[in-house]
Each structure stands twice: as C-alpha cells, then as structure tokens.
Coordinates of N, CA, C and O in Angstrom, one line a residue:
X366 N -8.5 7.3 -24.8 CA -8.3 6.0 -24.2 C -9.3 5.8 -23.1 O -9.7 6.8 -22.4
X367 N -9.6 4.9 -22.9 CA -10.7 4.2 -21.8 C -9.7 4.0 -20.5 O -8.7 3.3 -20.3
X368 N -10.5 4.8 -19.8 CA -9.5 4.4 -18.0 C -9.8 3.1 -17.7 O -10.8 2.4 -17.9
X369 N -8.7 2.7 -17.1 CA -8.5 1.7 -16.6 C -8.5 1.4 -14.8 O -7.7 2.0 -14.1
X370 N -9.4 0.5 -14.5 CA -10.1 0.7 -13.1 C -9.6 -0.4 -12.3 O -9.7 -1.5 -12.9
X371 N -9.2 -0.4 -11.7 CA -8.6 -2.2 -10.8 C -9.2 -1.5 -9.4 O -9.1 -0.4 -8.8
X372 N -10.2 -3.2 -9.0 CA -10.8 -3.1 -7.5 C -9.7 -4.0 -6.9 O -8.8 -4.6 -7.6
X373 N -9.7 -4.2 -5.9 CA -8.9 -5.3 -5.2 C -9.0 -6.5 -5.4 O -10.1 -6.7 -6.0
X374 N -8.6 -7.3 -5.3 CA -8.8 -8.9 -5.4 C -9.6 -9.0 -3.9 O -9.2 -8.4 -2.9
X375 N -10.3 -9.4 -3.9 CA -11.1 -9.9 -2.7 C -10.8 -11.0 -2.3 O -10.8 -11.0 -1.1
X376 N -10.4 -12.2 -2.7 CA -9.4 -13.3 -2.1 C -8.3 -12.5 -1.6 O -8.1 -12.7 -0.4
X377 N -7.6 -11.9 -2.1 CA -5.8 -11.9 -1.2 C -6.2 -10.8 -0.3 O -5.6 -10.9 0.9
X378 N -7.1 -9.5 -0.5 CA -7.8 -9.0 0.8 C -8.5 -9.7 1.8 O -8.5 -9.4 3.0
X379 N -9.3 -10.8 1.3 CA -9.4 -11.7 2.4 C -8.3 -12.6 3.3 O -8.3 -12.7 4.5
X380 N -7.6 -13.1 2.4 CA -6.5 -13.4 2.8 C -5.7 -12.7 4.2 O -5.7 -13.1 5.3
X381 N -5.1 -11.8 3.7 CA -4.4 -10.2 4.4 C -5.4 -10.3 6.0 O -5.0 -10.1 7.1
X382 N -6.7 -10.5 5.6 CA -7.8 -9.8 6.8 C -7.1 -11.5 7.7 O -6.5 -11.3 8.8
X383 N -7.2 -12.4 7.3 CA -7.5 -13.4 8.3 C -6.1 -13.4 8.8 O -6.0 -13.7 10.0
X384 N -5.0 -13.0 8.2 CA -3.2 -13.6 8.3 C -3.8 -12.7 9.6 O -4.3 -13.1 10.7
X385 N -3.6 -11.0 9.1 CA -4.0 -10.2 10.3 C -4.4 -10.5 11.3 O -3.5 -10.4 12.1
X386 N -5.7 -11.0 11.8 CA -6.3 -11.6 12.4 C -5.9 -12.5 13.6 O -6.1 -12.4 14.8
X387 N -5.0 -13.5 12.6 CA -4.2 -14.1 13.7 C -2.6 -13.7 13.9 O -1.9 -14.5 14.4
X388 N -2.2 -12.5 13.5 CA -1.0 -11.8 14.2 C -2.0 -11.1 15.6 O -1.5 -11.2 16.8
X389 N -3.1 -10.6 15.4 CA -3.4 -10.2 16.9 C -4.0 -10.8 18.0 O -4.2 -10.4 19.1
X390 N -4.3 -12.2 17.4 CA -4.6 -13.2 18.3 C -3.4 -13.9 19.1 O -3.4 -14.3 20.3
X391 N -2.1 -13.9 18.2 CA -1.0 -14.1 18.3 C -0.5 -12.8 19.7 O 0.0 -13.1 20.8
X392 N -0.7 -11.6 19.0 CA -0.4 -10.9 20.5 C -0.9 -10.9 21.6 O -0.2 -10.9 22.6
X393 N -2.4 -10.8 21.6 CA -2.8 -11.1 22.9 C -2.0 -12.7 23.1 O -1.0 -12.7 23.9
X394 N -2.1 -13.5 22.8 CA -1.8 -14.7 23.4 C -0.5 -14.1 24.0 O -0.6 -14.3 25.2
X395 N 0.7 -13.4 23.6 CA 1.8 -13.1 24.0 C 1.5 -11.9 25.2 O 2.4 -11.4 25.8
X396 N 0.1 -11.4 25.6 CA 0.3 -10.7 26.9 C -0.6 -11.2 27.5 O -1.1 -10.4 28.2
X397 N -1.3 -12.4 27.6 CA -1.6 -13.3 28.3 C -0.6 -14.5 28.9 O -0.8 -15.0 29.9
X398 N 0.1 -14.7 28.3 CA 1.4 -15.4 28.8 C 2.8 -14.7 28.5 O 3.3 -14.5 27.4
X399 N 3.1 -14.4 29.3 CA 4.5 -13.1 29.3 C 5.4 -14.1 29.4 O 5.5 -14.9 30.3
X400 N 6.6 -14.2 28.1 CA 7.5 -14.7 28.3 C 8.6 -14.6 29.5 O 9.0 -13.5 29.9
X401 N 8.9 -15.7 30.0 CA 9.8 -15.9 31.2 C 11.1 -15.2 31.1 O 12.0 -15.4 30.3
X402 N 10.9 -14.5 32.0 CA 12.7 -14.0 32.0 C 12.7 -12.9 31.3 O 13.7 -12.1 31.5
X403 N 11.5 -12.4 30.3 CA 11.4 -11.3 29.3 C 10.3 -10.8 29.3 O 9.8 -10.6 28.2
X404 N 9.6 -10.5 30.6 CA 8.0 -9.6 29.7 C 7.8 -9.0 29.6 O 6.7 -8.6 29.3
X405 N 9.2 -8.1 29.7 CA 8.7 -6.5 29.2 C 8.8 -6.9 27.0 O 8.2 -6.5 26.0
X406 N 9.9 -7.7 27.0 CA 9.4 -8.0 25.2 C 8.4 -8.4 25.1 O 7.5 -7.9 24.4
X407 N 8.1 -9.3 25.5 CA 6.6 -10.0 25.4 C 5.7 -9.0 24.8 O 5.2 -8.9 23.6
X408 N 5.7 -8.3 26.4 CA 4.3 -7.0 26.3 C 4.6 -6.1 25.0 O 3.8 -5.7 24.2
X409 N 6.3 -5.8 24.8 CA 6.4 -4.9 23.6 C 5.5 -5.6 22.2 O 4.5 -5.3 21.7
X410 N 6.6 -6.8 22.0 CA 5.6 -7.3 21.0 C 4.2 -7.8 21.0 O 3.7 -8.1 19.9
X411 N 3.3 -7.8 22.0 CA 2.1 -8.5 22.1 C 1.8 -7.1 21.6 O 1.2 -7.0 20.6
X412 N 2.1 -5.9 22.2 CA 1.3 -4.6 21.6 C 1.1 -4.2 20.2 O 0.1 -3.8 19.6
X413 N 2.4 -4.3 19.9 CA 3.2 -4.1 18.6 C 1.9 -4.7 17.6 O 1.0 -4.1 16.9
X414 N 2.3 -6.3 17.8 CA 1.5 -6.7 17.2 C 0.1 -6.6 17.0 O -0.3 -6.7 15.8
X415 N -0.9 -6.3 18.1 CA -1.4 -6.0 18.3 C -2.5 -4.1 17.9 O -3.6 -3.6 17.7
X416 N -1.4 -3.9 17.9 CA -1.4 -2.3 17.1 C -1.3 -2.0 15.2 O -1.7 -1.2 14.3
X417 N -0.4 -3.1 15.4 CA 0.1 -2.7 13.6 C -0.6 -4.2 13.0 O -0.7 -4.1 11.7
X418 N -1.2 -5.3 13.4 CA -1.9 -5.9 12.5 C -2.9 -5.9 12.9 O -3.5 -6.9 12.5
X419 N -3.8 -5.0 13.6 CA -5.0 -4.6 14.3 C -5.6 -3.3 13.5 O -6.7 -2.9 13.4
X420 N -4.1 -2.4 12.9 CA -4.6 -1.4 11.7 C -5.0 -2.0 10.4 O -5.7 -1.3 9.6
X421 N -4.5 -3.5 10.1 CA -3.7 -3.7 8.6 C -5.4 -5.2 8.4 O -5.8 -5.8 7.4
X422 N -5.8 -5.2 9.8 CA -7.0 -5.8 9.7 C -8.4 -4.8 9.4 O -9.4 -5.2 8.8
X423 N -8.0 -3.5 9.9 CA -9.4 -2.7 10.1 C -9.2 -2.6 8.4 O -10.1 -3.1 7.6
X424 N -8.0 -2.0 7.8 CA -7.7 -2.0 6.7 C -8.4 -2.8 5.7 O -9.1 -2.1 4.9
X425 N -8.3 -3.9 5.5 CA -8.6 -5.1 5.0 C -10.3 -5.2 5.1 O -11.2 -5.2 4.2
X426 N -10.5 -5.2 6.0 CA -11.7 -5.4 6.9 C -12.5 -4.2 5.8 O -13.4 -4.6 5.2
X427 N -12.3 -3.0 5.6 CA -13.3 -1.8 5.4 C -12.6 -2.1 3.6 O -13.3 -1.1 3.2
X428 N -12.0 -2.5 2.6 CA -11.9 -2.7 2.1 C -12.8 -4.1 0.7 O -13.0 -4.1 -0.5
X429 N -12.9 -4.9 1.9 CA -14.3 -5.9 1.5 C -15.4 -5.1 1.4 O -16.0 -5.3 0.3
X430 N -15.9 -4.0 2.3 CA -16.8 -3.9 2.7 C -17.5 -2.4 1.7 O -18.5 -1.8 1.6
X431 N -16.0 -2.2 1.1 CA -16.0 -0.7 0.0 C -16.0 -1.3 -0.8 O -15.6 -2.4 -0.7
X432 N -16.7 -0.5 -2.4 CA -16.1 -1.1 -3.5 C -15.7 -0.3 -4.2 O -16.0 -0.3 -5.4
X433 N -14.9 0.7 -3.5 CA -13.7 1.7 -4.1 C -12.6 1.1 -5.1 O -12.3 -0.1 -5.0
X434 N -12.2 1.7 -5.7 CA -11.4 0.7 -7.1 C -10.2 1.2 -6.2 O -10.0 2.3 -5.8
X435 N -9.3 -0.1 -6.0 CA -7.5 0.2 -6.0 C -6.8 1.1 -6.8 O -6.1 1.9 -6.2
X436 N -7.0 1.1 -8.1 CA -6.8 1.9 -8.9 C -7.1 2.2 -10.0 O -7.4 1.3 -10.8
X437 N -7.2 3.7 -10.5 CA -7.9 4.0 -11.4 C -7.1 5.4 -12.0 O -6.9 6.5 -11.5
X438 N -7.0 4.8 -13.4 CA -5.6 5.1 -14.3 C -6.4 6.0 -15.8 O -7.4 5.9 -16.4
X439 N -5.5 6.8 -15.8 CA -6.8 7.8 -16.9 C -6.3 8.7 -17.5 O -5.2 8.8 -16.9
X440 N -6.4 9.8 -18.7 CA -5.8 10.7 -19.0 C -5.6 11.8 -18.0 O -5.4 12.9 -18.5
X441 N -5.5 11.7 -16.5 CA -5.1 12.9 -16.3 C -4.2 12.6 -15.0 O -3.5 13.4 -14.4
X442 N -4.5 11.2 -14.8 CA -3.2 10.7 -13.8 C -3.6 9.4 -13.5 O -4.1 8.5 -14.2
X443 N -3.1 9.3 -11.8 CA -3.3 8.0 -11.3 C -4.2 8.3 -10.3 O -4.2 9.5 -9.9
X444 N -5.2 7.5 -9.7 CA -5.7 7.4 -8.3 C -5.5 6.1 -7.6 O -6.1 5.1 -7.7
X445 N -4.5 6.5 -6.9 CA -4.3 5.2 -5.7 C -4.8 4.6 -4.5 O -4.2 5.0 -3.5
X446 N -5.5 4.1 -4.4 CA -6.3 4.0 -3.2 C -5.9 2.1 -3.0 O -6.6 1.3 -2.4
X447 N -5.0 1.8 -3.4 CA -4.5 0.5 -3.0 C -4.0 -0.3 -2.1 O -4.0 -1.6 -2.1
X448 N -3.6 0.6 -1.2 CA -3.1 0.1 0.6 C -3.7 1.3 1.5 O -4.6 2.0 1.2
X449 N -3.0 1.5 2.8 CA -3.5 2.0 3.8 C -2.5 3.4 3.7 O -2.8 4.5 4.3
X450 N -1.6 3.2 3.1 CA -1.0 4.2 2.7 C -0.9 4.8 1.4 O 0.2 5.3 1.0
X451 N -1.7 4.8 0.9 CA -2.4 5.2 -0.3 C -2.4 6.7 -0.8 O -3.1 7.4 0.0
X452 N -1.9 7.5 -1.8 CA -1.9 8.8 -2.0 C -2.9 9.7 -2.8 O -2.9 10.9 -3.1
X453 N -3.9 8.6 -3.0 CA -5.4 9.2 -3.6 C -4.8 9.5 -4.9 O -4.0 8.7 -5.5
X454 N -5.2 10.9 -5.5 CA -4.9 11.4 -7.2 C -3.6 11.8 -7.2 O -3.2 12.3 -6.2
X455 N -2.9 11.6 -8.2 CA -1.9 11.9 -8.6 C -1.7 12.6 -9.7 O -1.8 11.7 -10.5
X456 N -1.5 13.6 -10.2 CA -1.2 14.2 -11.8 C -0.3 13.5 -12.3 O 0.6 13.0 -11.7
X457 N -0.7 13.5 -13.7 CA 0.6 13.0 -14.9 C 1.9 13.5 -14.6 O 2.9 12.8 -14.4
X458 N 1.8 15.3 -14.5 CA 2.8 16.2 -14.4 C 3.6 15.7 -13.1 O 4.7 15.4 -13.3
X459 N 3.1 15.5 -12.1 CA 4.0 15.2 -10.8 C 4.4 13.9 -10.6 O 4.9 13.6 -9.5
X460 N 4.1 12.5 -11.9 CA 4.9 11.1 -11.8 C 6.3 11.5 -12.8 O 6.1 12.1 -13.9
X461 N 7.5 11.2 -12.2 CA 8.6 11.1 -13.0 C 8.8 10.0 -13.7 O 8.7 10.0 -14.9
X462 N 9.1 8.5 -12.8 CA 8.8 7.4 -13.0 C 8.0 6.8 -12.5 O 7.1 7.3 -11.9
X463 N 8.0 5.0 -12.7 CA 7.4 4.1 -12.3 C 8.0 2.6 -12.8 O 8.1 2.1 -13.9
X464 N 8.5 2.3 -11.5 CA 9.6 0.8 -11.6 C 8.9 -0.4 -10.4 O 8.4 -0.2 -9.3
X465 N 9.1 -1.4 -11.1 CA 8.9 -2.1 -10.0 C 9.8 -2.9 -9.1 O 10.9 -3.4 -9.6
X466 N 9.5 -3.1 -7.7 CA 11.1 -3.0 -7.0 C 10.0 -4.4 -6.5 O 8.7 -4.5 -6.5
X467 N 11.2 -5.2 -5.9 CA 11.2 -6.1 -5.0 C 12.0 -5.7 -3.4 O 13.1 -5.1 -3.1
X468 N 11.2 -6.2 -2.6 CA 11.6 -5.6 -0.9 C 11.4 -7.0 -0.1 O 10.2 -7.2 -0.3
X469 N 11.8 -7.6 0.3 CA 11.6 -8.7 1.2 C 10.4 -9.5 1.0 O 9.3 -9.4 1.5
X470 N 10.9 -10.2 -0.1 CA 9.6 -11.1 -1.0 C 8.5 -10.4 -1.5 O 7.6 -11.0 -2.2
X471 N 8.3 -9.1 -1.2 CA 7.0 -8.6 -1.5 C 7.7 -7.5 -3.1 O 8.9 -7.2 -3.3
X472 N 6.6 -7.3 -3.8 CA 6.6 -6.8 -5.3 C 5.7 -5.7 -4.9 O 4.6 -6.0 -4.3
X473 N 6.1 -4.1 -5.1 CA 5.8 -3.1 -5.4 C 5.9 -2.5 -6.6 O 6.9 -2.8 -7.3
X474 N 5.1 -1.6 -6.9 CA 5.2 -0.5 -8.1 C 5.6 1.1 -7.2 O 4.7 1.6 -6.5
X475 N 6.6 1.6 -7.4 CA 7.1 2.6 -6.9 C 6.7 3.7 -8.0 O 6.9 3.6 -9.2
X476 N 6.2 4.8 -7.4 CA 6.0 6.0 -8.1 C 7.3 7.4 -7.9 O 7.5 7.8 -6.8
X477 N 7.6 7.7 -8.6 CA 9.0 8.9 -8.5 C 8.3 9.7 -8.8 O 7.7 9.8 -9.8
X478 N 8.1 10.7 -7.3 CA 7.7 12.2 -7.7 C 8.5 13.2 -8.2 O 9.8 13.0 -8.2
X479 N 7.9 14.4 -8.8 CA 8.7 15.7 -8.7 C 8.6 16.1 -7.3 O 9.7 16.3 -6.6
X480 N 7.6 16.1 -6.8 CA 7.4 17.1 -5.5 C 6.9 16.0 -4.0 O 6.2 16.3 -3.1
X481 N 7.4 14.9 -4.1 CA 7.3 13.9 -3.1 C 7.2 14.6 -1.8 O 6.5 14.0 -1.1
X482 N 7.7 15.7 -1.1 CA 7.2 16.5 -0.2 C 6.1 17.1 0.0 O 5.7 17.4 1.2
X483 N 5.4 17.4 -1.0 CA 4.2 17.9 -1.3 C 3.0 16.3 -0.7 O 1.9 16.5 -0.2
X484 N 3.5 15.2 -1.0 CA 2.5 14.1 -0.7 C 2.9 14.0 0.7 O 2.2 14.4 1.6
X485 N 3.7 13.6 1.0 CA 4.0 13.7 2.8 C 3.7 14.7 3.6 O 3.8 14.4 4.8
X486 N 3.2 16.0 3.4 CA 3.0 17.3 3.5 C 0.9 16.8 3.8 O 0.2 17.0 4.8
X487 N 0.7 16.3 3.0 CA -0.6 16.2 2.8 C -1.0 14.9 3.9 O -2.2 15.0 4.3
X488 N -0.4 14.0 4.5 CA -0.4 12.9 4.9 C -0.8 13.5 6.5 O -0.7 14.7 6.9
X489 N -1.4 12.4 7.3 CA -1.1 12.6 8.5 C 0.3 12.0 9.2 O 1.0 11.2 8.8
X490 N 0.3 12.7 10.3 CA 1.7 12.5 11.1 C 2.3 11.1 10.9 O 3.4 10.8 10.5
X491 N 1.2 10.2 11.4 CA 1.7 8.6 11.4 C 1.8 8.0 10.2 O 2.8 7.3 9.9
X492 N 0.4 8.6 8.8 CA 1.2 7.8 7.7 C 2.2 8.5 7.3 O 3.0 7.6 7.0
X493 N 2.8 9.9 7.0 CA 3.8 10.5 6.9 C 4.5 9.4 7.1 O 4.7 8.5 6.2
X494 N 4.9 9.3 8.7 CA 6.2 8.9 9.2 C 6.3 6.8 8.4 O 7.3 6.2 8.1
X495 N 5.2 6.6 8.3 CA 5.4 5.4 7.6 C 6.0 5.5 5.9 O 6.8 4.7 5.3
X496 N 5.5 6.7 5.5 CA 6.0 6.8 4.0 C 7.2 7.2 3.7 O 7.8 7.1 2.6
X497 N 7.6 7.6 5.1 CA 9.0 8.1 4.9 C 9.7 7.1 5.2 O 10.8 7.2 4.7
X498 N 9.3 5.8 6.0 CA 9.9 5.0 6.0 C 10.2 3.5 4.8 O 11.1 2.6 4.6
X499 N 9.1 3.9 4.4 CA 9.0 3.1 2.9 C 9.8 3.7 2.0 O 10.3 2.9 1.2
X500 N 10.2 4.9 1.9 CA 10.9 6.0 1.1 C 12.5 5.3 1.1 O 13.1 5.1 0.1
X501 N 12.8 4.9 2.3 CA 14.2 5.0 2.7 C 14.4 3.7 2.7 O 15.6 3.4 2.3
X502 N 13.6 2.6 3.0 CA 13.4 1.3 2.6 C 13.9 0.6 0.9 O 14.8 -0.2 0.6
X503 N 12.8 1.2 -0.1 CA 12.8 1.4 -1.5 C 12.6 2.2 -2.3 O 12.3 2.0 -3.4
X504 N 12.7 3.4 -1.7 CA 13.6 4.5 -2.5 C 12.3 5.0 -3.1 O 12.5 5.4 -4.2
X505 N 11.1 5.2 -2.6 CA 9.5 5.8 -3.3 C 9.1 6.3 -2.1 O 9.4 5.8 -1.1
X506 N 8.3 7.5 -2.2 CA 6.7 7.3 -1.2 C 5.8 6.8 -1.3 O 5.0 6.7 -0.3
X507 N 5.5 6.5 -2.3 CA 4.5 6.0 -3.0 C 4.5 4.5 -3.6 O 4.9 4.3 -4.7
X508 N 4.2 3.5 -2.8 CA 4.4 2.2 -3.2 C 2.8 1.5 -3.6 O 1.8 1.8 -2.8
X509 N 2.6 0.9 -4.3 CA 1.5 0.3 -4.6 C 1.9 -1.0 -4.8 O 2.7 -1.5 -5.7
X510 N 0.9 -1.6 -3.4 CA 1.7 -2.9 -3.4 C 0.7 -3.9 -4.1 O -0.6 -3.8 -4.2
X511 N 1.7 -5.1 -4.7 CA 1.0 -6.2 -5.2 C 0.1 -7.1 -4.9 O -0.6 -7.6 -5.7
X512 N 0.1 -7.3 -3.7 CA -0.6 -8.1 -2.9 C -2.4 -8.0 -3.0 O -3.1 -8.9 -2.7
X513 N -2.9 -6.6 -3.4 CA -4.2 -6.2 -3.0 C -4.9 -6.2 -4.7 O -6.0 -5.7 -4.9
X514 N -3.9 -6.7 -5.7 CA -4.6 -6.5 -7.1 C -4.6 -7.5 -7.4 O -3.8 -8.4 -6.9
X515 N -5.5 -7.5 -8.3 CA -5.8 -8.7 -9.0 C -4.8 -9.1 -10.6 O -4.9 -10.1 -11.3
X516 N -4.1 -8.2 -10.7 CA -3.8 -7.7 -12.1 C -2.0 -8.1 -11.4 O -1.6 -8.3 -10.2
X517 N -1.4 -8.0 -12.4 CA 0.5 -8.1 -12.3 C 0.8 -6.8 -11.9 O -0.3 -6.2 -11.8
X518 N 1.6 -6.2 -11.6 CA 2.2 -5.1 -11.7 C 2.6 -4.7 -13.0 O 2.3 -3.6 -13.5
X519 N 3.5 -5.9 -13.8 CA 3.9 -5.6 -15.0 C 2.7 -5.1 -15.9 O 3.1 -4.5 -16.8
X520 N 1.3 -5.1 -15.9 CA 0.2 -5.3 -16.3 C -0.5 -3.6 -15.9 O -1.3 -3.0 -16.5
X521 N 0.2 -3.3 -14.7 CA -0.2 -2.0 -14.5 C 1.0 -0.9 -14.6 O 0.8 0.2 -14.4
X522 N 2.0 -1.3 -14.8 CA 3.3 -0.9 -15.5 C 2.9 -0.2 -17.2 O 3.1 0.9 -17.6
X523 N 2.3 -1.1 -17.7 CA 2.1 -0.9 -18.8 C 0.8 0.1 -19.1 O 0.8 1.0 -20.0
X524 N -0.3 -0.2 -18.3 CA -1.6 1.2 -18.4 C -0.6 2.4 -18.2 O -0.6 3.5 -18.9
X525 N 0.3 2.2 -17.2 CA 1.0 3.7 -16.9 C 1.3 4.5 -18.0 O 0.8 5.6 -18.2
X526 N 2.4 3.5 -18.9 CA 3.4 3.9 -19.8 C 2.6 4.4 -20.7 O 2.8 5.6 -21.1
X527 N 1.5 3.7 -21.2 CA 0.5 3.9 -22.5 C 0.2 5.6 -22.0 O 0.3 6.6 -22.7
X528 N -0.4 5.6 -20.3 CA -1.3 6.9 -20.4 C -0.4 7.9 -20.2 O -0.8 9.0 -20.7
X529 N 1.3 8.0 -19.6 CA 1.8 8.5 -19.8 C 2.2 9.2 -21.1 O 2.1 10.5 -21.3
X530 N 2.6 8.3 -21.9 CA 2.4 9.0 -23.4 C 1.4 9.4 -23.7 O 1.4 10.7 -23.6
X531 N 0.4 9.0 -24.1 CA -0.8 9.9 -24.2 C -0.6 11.2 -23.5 O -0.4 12.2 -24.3
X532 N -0.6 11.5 -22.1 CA -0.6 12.7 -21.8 C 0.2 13.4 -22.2 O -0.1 14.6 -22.5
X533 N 1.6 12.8 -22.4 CA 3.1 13.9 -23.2 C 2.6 14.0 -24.4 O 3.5 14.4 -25.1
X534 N 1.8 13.7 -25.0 CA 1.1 14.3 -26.9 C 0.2 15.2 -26.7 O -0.3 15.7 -27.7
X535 N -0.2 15.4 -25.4 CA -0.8 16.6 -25.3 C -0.8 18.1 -25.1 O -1.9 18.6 -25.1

C-alpha cells in the first residue's frame, strides 16, 4: 500500500496563527489596563493568555514555515506530528484503537494505547502534564486535532483502518 502523507492546511494554520495573535494582543491589552476592583485577575489572565496563545502562535508560526507533513500513515504505523502535542512515530503494535470524539465544538481523532505511559514517559514535563490533561478531558493521550488538516477525520479514520489490517495480515 502507498503511505499516505497529510501536510497541514495552511489556511486554518494561518487562521489558528492570527486568532492567536490576537488572544495575546488581547492580554497585553488586559495588563495594560488592569481591571478595576480586580487586577490581580486581570494580570492572571493577561499572562495566561499571553503564555498559552503566545505558545499556540510560535506553534502555528513554525508550522507555515516547515513543510513537515501532519501526518504520515504507512505499513508500520502512524507519525504524528499534527499539533504541539504531537507523539511523533507510533507502531501498529502499540495503537489499540482510533475513534473520533467531539470535546467543546472541536473534532479529534483519539488514539488508544497499549502502553500510553510509555508516550508520557517520553514527553517533557509541560507537554506530559498537558497530555494528561487531554487524557482525562477525552479519554486519549494522543489527540490529533482537526483543525490543522486538510482532510476529515473520517477520511483519516479510514487510512488507519485499511493500514491496520494490512499490518494484522502480517
């Protein structure tokens, strides 16, 4: 079978970079004018924001600028490289499943490990602690979100299934 290769959509990564963009314009604006009566929230969120869509821009940002494929699907697994929490190669042997979950308007493909400790293990401290938070959110570590492909989910649902079998005839 011919691997199957998905780059990002460069529209909805462009997209993602600008929304970003102005969540951190948005926070400075919020620690330049400290809400009354509350600036210690203010400053929480001006940082907040400032920190977490100041990652999800660098993200976006170095993503135009690669032309690393999102993913790339093959007789011997998966390679994920689709968000910022991304798990690189995956073997056939270590996916159980693959379902697609909905989480607060947004469409993921969830991957079910055998040894999902083993990928958190491998992570650094901060994405760890984010994957575990996705874990407990929708029930995966491993989410490959919709937003960054060009392709459906259902559409990458289906390369799975195909190369899955292939690999269990082997």
């Amino acid at each position: 079978m011919t691997p199957v290769v998905i780059y990002p959509s460069r529209l909805r990564v462009s997209l993602l970079l600008v929304g970003a963009v102005l969540f951190v314009a948005g926070g400075i604006w919020l620690l330049m004018h400290p809400i009354r009566g509350d600036e210690v929230m203010g400053w929480v969120i001006g940082w907040a924001s400032i920190v977490f869509f100041g990652a999800v821009a660098l993200f976006a940002l170095s993503r135009l600028v690669s032309r690393k494929p999102a993913l790339a699907i093959d007789h011997t697994g998966i390679t994920d490289n689709a968000s910022g929490l991304s798990a690189g190669f995956i073997p056939w042997s270590d996916i159980v499943d693959a379902q697609i979950v909905n989480f607060q308007q947004q469409k993921f493909l969830g991957l079910s490990l055998r040894n999902p400790q083993d990928y958190l293990a491998k992570a650094s401290p901060f994405k760890r602690m984010l994957m575990k938070a996705n874990s407990s959110l929708v029930g995966f570590v491993i989410n490959i979100p919709r937003i960054a492909l060009p392709v459906t989910l259902e559409e990458v649902l289906a390369h799975i299934e195909r190369f899955r079998q292939g690999a269990a005839r082997r």
